[in-house]
């Protein structure tokens, strides 16, 4: 089956971002190279200890977070559809002496069960930031998560909040606030509502442990947002609507 144009464009965008993110002005990898990698502030506050855990990091990009988890004692398998990203991830793992703890698979998300043929063997599936907002079938994603987890295994998900995606900076009000982009229930091409995400997990055999909504996000989603001391981006005066959400769900 031919790939949709939006899919090819999305993959090309992520391929291009690899060079940007590891280049000058990109992600700061100094802590990772020093053996003390950090996650974003939201994950650091919520993620349970990972030492001794077997973790599947879906849509891992170039592996910065995968390698951070490996530095903390986890055994990590990272998967991504970007060949340049996986190449960088493997090189970083070798450079940091983590190749035995962190391996990387080049595959489309929906090929996970075939590409990582050890279902029901992971203690955790880790998914964060820009990973699910473009997926065409959130139910299949949830089924893959459940299929890869052992009974009692945990999903940790952190993502931009779907309600924030009704706005963008194409049109702005005089005070700089973003303008309306699309109604919440009809954002194209693939964005799911928060209810879709949670329901898909539950129907796939997961139990929701908790769901948090955040007035901050890990990138400057809108130009009006300001960076705080934790490196998160917030509304400048007061929380106006959620910018991110996170959840934990357990495989029944």
Short mmCIF file of C-alpha atoms in Angstrom, two decimals:
data_model
loop_
_atom_site.label_atom_id
_atom_site.label_comp_id
_atom_site.label_asym_id
_atom_site.label_seq_id
_atom_site.Cartn_x
_atom_site.Cartn_y
_atom_site.Cartn_z
CA UNK A 1 0.00 0.00 0.00
CA UNK A 2 1.36 3.41 -0.97
CA UNK A 3 2.29 5.73 1.88
CA UNK A 4 0.05 8.79 2.28
CA UNK A 5 1.69 12.09 1.38
CA UNK A 6 1.29 13.43 4.92
CA UNK A 7 3.15 10.36 6.25
CA UNK A 8 6.07 10.85 3.86
CA UNK A 9 6.18 14.55 4.71
CA UNK A 10 6.13 13.80 8.43
CA UNK A 11 8.95 11.28 8.17
CA UNK A 12 11.00 13.69 6.05
CA UNK A 13 10.45 16.36 8.70
CA UNK A 14 11.70 14.08 11.47
CA UNK A 15 14.66 13.00 9.34
CA UNK A 16 15.60 16.65 8.92
CA UNK A 17 15.18 17.40 12.62
CA UNK A 18 17.85 14.88 13.56
CA UNK A 19 20.60 17.10 12.17
CA UNK A 20 19.04 20.16 13.75
CA UNK A 21 18.65 18.55 17.16
CA UNK A 22 22.19 17.20 17.39
CA UNK A 23 23.80 20.25 15.76
CA UNK A 24 24.82 23.65 17.15
CA UNK A 25 21.92 25.19 19.03
CA UNK A 26 20.14 21.83 19.24
CA UNK A 27 19.66 19.61 22.26
CA UNK A 28 22.25 19.93 25.00
CA UNK A 29 23.80 16.47 25.35
CA UNK A 30 26.49 17.44 27.85
CA UNK A 31 24.73 15.83 30.82
CA UNK A 32 24.08 12.67 28.81
CA UNK A 33 27.73 12.47 27.75
CA UNK A 34 28.76 13.03 31.38
CA UNK A 35 26.72 10.00 32.43
CA UNK A 36 23.86 11.88 34.08
CA UNK A 37 21.25 12.40 31.37
CA UNK A 38 18.05 14.20 32.29
CA UNK A 39 14.48 13.89 31.10
CA UNK A 40 12.14 16.86 30.86
CA UNK A 41 10.83 18.24 34.14
CA UNK A 42 7.39 16.67 33.71
CA UNK A 43 8.79 13.15 33.28
CA UNK A 44 11.35 13.63 36.03
CA UNK A 45 8.54 14.44 38.47
CA UNK A 46 6.32 11.51 37.47
CA UNK A 47 8.37 8.56 36.21
CA UNK A 48 8.96 5.77 38.72
CA UNK A 49 12.44 4.27 39.22
CA UNK A 50 13.58 2.32 36.15
CA UNK A 51 16.63 0.44 37.41
CA UNK A 52 16.40 -3.20 36.38
CA UNK A 53 13.35 -2.57 34.19
CA UNK A 54 13.00 -3.65 30.58
CA UNK A 55 11.68 -0.65 28.64
CA UNK A 56 10.37 -0.23 25.09
CA UNK A 57 10.70 3.39 23.94
CA UNK A 58 8.35 3.87 21.00
CA UNK A 59 9.17 6.72 18.58
CA UNK A 60 12.48 7.30 20.32
CA UNK A 61 13.89 9.86 17.82
CA UNK A 62 17.71 9.85 18.15
CA UNK A 63 17.61 8.09 21.49
CA UNK A 64 18.48 10.79 24.01
CA UNK A 65 15.77 9.72 26.46
CA UNK A 66 16.35 6.01 25.72
CA UNK A 67 20.00 6.42 26.69
CA UNK A 68 19.08 8.45 29.77
CA UNK A 69 16.89 5.56 30.93
CA UNK A 70 19.72 3.13 30.18
CA UNK A 71 22.10 5.23 32.27
CA UNK A 72 19.68 4.75 35.16
CA UNK A 73 19.95 0.99 34.96
CA UNK A 74 17.17 0.05 32.54
CA UNK A 75 17.48 -2.26 29.54
CA UNK A 76 16.00 -0.24 26.68
CA UNK A 77 14.84 -0.99 23.15
CA UNK A 78 14.18 2.18 21.14
CA UNK A 79 12.14 2.15 17.92
CA UNK A 80 11.70 4.90 15.34
CA UNK A 81 10.75 5.23 11.67
CA UNK A 82 13.56 7.68 10.90
CA UNK A 83 16.69 5.94 9.61
CA UNK A 84 18.96 8.93 10.36
CA UNK A 85 17.60 9.06 13.91
CA UNK A 86 18.30 5.39 14.53
CA UNK A 87 21.79 5.71 13.08
CA UNK A 88 22.58 8.56 15.49
CA UNK A 89 21.04 6.64 18.41
CA UNK A 90 23.21 3.60 17.74
CA UNK A 91 26.32 5.75 17.41
CA UNK A 92 25.54 7.54 20.68
CA UNK A 93 24.98 4.23 22.45
CA UNK A 94 28.40 3.07 21.32
CA UNK A 95 30.06 6.37 22.24
CA UNK A 96 28.56 6.28 25.74
CA UNK A 97 29.32 2.62 26.37
CA UNK A 98 25.62 1.77 26.53
CA UNK A 99 25.29 -0.55 23.55
CA UNK A 100 24.67 -3.54 25.82
CA UNK A 101 21.86 -1.74 27.64
CA UNK A 102 20.27 0.17 24.74
CA UNK A 103 19.47 -1.22 21.29
CA UNK A 104 17.63 0.56 18.50
CA UNK A 105 15.24 -0.70 15.84
CA UNK A 106 14.40 1.08 12.58
CA UNK A 107 10.72 0.39 11.91
CA UNK A 108 7.33 2.00 11.57
CA UNK A 109 5.38 2.11 14.81
CA UNK A 110 2.68 -0.16 13.43
CA UNK A 111 5.32 -2.81 12.67
CA UNK A 112 6.47 -2.96 16.29
CA UNK A 113 5.18 -6.46 17.02
CA UNK A 114 7.02 -7.82 13.98
CA UNK A 115 10.16 -5.70 14.42
CA UNK A 116 10.51 -6.39 18.15
CA UNK A 117 9.19 -9.97 18.24
CA UNK A 118 9.16 -10.43 22.00
CA UNK A 119 5.60 -9.51 23.02
CA UNK A 120 4.51 -9.46 26.65
CA UNK A 121 8.12 -9.02 27.79
CA UNK A 122 8.48 -5.33 28.69
CA UNK A 123 8.02 -3.81 32.13
CA UNK A 124 7.35 -0.38 30.64
CA UNK A 125 6.47 1.30 27.37
CA UNK A 126 7.70 4.89 27.29
CA UNK A 127 6.14 7.39 24.84
CA UNK A 128 6.67 11.17 24.94
CA UNK A 129 6.28 14.45 23.04
CA UNK A 130 5.16 14.60 19.44
CA UNK A 131 4.70 10.84 19.25
CA UNK A 132 0.97 10.14 19.01
CA UNK A 133 -0.47 13.41 17.71
CA UNK A 134 -0.04 12.36 14.05
CA UNK A 135 -0.95 8.67 14.30
CA UNK A 136 -3.81 7.62 11.98
CA UNK A 137 -5.08 4.83 14.24
CA UNK A 138 -4.82 5.40 17.99
CA UNK A 139 -6.64 2.13 18.70
CA UNK A 140 -3.93 0.10 16.96
CA UNK A 141 -1.30 2.08 18.85
CA UNK A 142 -2.95 1.18 22.15
CA UNK A 143 -3.18 -2.48 21.12
CA UNK A 144 0.56 -2.50 20.32
CA UNK A 145 1.36 -0.97 23.70
CA UNK A 146 -0.69 -3.63 25.47
CA UNK A 147 0.79 -6.43 23.34
CA UNK A 148 4.36 -5.49 24.21
CA UNK A 149 3.83 -5.18 27.97
CA UNK A 150 4.00 -8.04 30.40
CA UNK A 151 0.97 -8.39 32.73
CA UNK A 152 1.31 -5.61 35.28
CA UNK A 153 3.60 -3.68 32.93
CA UNK A 154 3.31 0.10 32.77
CA UNK A 155 2.74 2.64 30.00
CA UNK A 156 4.08 6.14 30.63
CA UNK A 157 2.80 8.71 28.12
CA UNK A 158 3.42 12.46 27.99
CA UNK A 159 2.17 14.51 25.05
CA UNK A 160 0.95 17.90 23.93
CA UNK A 161 -2.67 18.39 24.96
CA UNK A 162 -5.18 17.98 22.11
CA UNK A 163 -7.19 20.98 23.27
CA UNK A 164 -4.20 23.27 22.71
CA UNK A 165 -4.10 22.13 19.08
CA UNK A 166 -7.32 23.97 18.29
CA UNK A 167 -5.15 27.12 18.22
CA UNK A 168 -2.07 28.25 16.32
CA UNK A 169 -0.09 31.40 15.60
CA UNK A 170 -1.34 31.90 12.04
CA UNK A 171 -3.84 34.44 13.34
CA UNK A 172 -3.33 36.16 16.67
CA UNK A 173 -5.30 38.58 18.79
CA UNK A 174 -3.88 42.03 19.60
CA UNK A 175 -2.56 40.74 22.94
CA UNK A 176 -0.54 38.06 21.18
CA UNK A 177 -2.76 35.11 22.06
CA UNK A 178 -2.98 32.41 19.37
CA UNK A 179 -6.05 32.29 17.14
CA UNK A 180 -8.47 29.48 16.39
CA UNK A 181 -7.08 26.81 14.08
CA UNK A 182 -9.81 24.15 14.03
CA UNK A 183 -12.62 22.81 16.22
CA UNK A 184 -11.54 20.23 18.79
CA UNK A 185 -13.54 17.41 17.24
CA UNK A 186 -12.39 17.94 13.67
CA UNK A 187 -8.66 18.63 13.72
CA UNK A 188 -7.11 17.13 10.59
CA UNK A 189 -5.57 14.93 9.58
CA UNK A 190 -5.21 12.60 12.55
CA UNK A 191 -5.28 14.26 15.96
CA UNK A 192 -7.31 12.33 18.52
CA UNK A 193 -9.19 13.71 21.49
CA UNK A 194 -8.04 12.94 25.00
CA UNK A 195 -11.08 10.69 25.35
CA UNK A 196 -10.00 8.69 22.28
CA UNK A 197 -6.57 8.05 23.78
CA UNK A 198 -7.84 6.95 27.18
CA UNK A 199 -10.68 4.82 25.81
CA UNK A 200 -8.38 3.08 23.34
CA UNK A 201 -6.04 2.11 26.15
CA UNK A 202 -8.84 0.79 28.34
CA UNK A 203 -10.40 -1.27 25.54
CA UNK A 204 -6.95 -2.70 24.70
CA UNK A 205 -6.56 -4.21 28.15
CA UNK A 206 -5.04 -1.36 30.12
CA UNK A 207 -6.15 0.12 33.43
CA UNK A 208 -5.72 3.88 33.81
CA UNK A 209 -3.71 4.64 36.95
CA UNK A 210 -3.73 8.43 36.70
CA UNK A 211 -4.12 11.27 34.21
CA UNK A 212 -2.50 14.68 34.70
CA UNK A 213 -3.08 17.88 32.72
CA UNK A 214 -0.30 20.46 32.65
CA UNK A 215 -0.25 24.22 32.12
CA UNK A 216 3.22 23.84 30.63
CA UNK A 217 4.78 21.97 27.71
CA UNK A 218 8.31 21.07 26.66
CA UNK A 219 8.52 23.27 23.55
CA UNK A 220 7.33 26.75 22.56
CA UNK A 221 3.99 25.65 21.18
CA UNK A 222 2.92 29.28 20.76
CA UNK A 223 5.10 32.37 20.48
CA UNK A 224 3.46 33.97 23.51
CA UNK A 225 4.61 31.19 25.86
CA UNK A 226 7.49 31.95 28.22
CA UNK A 227 10.19 29.59 29.47
CA UNK A 228 10.26 28.85 33.19
CA UNK A 229 13.14 27.82 35.43
CA UNK A 230 12.55 24.14 34.61
CA UNK A 231 12.85 24.66 30.86
CA UNK A 232 9.08 24.30 30.30
CA UNK A 233 6.94 26.79 28.37
CA UNK A 234 3.93 28.41 30.05
CA UNK A 235 1.30 31.05 29.48
CA UNK A 236 2.78 34.45 30.42
CA UNK A 237 0.20 35.63 32.95
CA UNK A 238 -1.97 32.76 34.18
CA UNK A 239 -2.82 29.20 33.10
CA UNK A 240 -5.36 29.61 30.31
CA UNK A 241 -5.85 26.06 29.07
CA UNK A 242 -3.82 22.85 29.34
CA UNK A 243 -0.77 22.59 27.11
CA UNK A 244 0.20 18.99 27.89
CA UNK A 245 -1.05 15.83 29.51
CA UNK A 246 0.54 12.73 30.92
CA UNK A 247 -0.81 9.41 32.08
CA UNK A 248 0.13 6.08 33.52
CA UNK A 249 -1.71 2.88 32.60
CA UNK A 250 -1.11 -0.72 33.66
CA UNK A 251 -1.53 -3.86 31.54
CA UNK A 252 -4.28 -6.01 33.04
#
